[in-house]
CSV table of C-alpha atoms in Angstrom, one decimal:
chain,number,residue,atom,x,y,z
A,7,UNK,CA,231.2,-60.6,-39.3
A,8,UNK,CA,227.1,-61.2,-39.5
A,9,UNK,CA,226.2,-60.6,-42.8
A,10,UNK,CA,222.6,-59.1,-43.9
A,11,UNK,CA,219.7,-60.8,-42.4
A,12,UNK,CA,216.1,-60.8,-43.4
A,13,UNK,CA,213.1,-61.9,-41.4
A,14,UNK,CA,211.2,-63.5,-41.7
A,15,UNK,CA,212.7,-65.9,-43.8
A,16,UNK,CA,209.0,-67.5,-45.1
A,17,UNK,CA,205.5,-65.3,-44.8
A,18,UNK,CA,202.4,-67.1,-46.3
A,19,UNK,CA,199.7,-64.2,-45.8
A,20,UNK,CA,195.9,-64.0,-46.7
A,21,UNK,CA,194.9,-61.5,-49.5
A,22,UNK,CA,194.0,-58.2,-48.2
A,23,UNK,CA,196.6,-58.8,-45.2
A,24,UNK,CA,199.3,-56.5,-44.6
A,25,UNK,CA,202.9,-57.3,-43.9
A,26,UNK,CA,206.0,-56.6,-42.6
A,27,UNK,CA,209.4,-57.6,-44.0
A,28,UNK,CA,212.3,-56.7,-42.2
A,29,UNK,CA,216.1,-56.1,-43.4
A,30,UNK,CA,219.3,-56.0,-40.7
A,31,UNK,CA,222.1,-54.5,-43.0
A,32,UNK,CA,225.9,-55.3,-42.0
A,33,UNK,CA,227.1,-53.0,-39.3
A,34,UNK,CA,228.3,-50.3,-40.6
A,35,UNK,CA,226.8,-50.1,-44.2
A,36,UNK,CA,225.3,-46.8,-45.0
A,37,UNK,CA,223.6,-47.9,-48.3
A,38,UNK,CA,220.7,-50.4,-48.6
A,39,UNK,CA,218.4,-51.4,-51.5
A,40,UNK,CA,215.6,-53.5,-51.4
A,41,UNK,CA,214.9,-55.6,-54.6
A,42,UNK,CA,212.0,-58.1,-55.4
A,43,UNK,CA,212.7,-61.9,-57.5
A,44,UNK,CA,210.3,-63.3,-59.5
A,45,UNK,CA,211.5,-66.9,-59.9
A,46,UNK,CA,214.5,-67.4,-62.7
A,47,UNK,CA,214.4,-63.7,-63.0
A,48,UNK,CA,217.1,-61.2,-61.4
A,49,UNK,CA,216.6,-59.3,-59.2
A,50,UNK,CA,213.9,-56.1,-59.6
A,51,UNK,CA,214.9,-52.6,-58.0
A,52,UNK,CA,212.1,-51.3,-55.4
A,53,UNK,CA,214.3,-48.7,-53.3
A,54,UNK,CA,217.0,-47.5,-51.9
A,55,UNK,CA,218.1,-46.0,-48.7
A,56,UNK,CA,221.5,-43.4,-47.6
A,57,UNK,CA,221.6,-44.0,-43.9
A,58,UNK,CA,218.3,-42.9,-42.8
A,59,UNK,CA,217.0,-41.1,-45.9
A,60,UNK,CA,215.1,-42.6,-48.7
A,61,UNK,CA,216.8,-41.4,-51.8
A,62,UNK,CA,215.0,-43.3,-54.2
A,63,UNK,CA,211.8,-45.1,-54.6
A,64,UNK,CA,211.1,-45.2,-58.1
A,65,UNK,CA,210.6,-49.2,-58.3
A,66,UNK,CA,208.1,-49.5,-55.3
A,67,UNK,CA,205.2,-50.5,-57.6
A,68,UNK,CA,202.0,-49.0,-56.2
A,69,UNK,CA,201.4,-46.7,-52.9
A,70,UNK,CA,200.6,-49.9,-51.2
A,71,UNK,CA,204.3,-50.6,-51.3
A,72,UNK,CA,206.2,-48.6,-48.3
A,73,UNK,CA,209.8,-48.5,-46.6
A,74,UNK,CA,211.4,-46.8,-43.8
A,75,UNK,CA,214.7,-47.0,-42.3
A,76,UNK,CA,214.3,-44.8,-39.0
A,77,UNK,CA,217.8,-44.7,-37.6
A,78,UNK,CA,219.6,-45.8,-40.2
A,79,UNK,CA,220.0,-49.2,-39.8
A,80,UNK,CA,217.6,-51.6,-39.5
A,81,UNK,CA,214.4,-51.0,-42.4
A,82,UNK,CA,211.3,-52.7,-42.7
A,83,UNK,CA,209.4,-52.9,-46.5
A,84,UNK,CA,205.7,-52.8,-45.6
A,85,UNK,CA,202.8,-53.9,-48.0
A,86,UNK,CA,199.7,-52.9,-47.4
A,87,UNK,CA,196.7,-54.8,-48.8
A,88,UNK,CA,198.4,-57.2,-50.0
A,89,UNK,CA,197.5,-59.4,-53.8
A,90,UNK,CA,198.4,-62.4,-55.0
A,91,UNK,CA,200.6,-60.8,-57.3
A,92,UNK,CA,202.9,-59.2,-54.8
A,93,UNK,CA,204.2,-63.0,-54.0
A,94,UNK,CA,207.9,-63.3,-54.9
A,95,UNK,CA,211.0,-63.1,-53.0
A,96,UNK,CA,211.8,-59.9,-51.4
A,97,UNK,CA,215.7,-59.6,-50.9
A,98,UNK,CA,217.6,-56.4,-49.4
A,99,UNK,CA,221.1,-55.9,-49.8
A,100,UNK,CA,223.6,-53.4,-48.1
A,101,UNK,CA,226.6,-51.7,-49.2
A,102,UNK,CA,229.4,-49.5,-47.3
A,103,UNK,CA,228.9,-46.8,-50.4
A,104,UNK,CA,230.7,-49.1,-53.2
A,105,UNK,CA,230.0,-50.9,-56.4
A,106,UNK,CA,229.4,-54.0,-53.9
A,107,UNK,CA,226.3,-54.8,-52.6
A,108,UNK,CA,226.0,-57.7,-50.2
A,109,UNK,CA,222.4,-59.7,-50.5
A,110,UNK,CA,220.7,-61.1,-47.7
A,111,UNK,CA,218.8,-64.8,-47.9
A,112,UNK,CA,215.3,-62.8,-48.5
A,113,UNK,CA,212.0,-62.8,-47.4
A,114,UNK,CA,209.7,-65.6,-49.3
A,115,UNK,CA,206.0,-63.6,-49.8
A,116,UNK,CA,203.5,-66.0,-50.2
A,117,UNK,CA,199.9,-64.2,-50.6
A,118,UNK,CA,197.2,-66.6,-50.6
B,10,UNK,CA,215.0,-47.1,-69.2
B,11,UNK,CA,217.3,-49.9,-69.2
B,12,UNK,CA,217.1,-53.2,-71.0
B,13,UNK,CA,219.9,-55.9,-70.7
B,14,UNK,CA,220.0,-59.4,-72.6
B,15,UNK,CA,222.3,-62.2,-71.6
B,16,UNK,CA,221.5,-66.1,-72.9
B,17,UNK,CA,219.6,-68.2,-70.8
B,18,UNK,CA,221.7,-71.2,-70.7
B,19,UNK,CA,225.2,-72.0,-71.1
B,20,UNK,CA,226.3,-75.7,-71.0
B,21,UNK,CA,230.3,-76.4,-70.7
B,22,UNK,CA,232.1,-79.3,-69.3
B,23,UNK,CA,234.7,-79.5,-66.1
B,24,UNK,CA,238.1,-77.8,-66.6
B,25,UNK,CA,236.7,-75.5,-70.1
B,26,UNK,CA,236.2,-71.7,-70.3
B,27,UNK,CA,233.3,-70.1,-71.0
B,28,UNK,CA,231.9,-66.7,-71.7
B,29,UNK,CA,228.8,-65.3,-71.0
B,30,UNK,CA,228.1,-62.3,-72.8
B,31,UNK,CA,226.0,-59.2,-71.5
B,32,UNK,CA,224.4,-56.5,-73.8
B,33,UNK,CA,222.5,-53.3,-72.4
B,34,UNK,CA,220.9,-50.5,-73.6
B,35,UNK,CA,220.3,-47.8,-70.7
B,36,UNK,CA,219.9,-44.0,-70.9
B,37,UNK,CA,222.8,-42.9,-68.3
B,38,UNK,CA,225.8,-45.7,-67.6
B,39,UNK,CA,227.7,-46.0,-64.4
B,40,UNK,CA,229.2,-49.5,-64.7
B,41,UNK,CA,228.6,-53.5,-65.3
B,42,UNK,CA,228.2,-55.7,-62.5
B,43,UNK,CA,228.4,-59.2,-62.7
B,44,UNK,CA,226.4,-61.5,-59.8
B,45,UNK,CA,226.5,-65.4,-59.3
B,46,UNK,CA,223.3,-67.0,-57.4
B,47,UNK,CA,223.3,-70.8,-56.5
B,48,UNK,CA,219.6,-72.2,-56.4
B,49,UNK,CA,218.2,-71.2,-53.1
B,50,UNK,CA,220.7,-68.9,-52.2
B,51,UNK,CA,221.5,-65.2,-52.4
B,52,UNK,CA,223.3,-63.3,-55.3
B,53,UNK,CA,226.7,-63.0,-54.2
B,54,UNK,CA,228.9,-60.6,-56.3
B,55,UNK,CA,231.6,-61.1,-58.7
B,56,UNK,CA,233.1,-58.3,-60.3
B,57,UNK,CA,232.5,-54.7,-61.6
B,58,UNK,CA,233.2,-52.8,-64.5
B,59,UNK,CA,233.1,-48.8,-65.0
B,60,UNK,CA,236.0,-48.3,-67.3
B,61,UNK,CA,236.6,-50.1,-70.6
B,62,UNK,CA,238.9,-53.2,-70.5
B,63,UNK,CA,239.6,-56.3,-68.6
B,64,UNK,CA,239.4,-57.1,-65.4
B,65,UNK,CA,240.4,-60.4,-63.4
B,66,UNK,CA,239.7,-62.2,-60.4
B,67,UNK,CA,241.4,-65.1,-60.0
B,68,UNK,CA,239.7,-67.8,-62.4
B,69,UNK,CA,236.9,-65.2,-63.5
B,70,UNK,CA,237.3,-61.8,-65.5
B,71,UNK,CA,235.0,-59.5,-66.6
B,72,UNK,CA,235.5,-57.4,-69.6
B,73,UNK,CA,233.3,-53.7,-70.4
B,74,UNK,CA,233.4,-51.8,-74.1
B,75,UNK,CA,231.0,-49.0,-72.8
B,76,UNK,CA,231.3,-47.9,-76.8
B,77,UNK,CA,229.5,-51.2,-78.0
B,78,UNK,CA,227.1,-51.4,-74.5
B,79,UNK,CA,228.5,-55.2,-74.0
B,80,UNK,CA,230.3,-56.6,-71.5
B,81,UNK,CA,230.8,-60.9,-70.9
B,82,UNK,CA,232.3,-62.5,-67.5
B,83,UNK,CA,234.8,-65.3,-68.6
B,84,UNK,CA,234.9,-67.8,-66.5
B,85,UNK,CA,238.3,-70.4,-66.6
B,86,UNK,CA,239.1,-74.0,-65.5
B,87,UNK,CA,235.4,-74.4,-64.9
B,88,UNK,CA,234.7,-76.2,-61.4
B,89,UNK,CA,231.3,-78.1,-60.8
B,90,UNK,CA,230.5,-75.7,-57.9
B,91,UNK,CA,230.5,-72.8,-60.7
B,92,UNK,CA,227.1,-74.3,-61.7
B,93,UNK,CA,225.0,-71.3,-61.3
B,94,UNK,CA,223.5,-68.4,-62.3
B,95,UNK,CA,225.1,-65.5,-63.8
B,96,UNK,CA,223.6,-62.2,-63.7
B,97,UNK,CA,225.0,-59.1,-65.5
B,98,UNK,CA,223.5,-55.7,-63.7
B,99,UNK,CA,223.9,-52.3,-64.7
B,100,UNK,CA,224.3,-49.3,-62.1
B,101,UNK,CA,222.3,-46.4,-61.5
B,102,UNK,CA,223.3,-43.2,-60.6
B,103,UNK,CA,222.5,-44.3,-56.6
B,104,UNK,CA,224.0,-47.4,-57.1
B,105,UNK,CA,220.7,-49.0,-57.5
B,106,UNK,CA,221.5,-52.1,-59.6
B,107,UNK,CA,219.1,-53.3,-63.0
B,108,UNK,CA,219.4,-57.2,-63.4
B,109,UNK,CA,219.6,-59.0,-66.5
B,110,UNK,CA,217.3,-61.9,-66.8
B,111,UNK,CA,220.3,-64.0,-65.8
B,112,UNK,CA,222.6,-67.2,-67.5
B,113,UNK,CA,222.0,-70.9,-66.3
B,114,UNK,CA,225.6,-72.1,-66.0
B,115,UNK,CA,225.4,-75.7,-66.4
B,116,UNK,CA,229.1,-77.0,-65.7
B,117,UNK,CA,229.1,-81.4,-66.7
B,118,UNK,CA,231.6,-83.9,-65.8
């Protein structure tokens, strides 16, 4: 009973750098979101996945924000170029296709 | 687009009830979630609410009036581990959730 896991757990990057933040759903869950926290805020819609196919993406704030989620499983939230403003905690959650989504610890950007 | 204002800080002592309330303004409603995150950790959900009314879970409840877009999450026989913050959300049509700003639940001995 693994819940959702995020790697990596801390990313301090240089401005300009891109990077890779990856998002392990629980087994079985069809739906996942990805969702960026500015601190004392709540959490900030960037996109959301059914199985393999993006379905929406209308909070990914620029083109240098990306995600994929080849098979259905596992997806990775890429950021190209990144800025100093793009540090925040990145966070994906994962649902079985309720109202329930289950967070995982997040991904703490640091761009530098 | 979707707006949702909740208070910033609560204060209430061990053992008391308090409500935090939620109100949203959005331009299609699916439902009212209610999440709890403890500093440094993940939201972790509480309730939802797509139909008017009450619902409860054990010492929390969460009420919806979908005519007057407000919602609250009572919370009962407050416990110093309920120290938290609150965060009303309100779904999209894919389920995709918009957060409130969030409620610093201070419980005191």
């Amino acid at each position: 009973g693994a819940g959702v896991s995020q790697s990596p757990r801390y990313k301090v990057t240089k401005r300009g750098q891109d990077v890779a933040l990856r998002c392990d759903p629980i087994s079985g869950h069809v739906s996942l979101y990805w969702y960026r926290q500015a601190l004392g805020q709540g959490p900030e819609f960037l996109t959301y996945f059914n199985y393999e196919a993006q379905q929406d993406k209308s909070g990914l704030p620029n083109d240098r924000f990306s995600a994929e989620r080849p098979e259905g499983s596992i997806s990775t939230l890429t950021i190209q170029r990144t800025e100093q403003r793009d540090s925040a905690m990145y966070r994906c959650a994962s649902s079985l296709d309720t109202d329930t989504q289950y967070f995982g610890p997040g991904t703490r950007l640091t761009v530098l | 687009g979707q707006s949702l204002e909740q208070p910033s800080e609560v204060t209430a002592v061990e053992g008391a009830i308090v409500q935090i309330n939620c109100t949203y303004q959005t331009s299609g409603f699916y439902g009212l979630s209610w999440y709890q995150q403890h500093d440094g950790g993940a939201p972790t959900f509480l309730s939802y609410n797509a139909l008017d009314g009450l619902e409860e879970t054990g010492r929390f409840s969460s009420f919806l009036s979908r005519s007057d877009s407000y919602g609250y999450l009572l919370l009962q026989e407050l416990q110093m581990k309920d120290s938290a913050s609150y965060f009303c959300a309100v779904r999209g049509s894919a389920r995709q959730l918009t957060f409130g700003s969030g409620t610093q639940l201070t419980v005191l001995p």
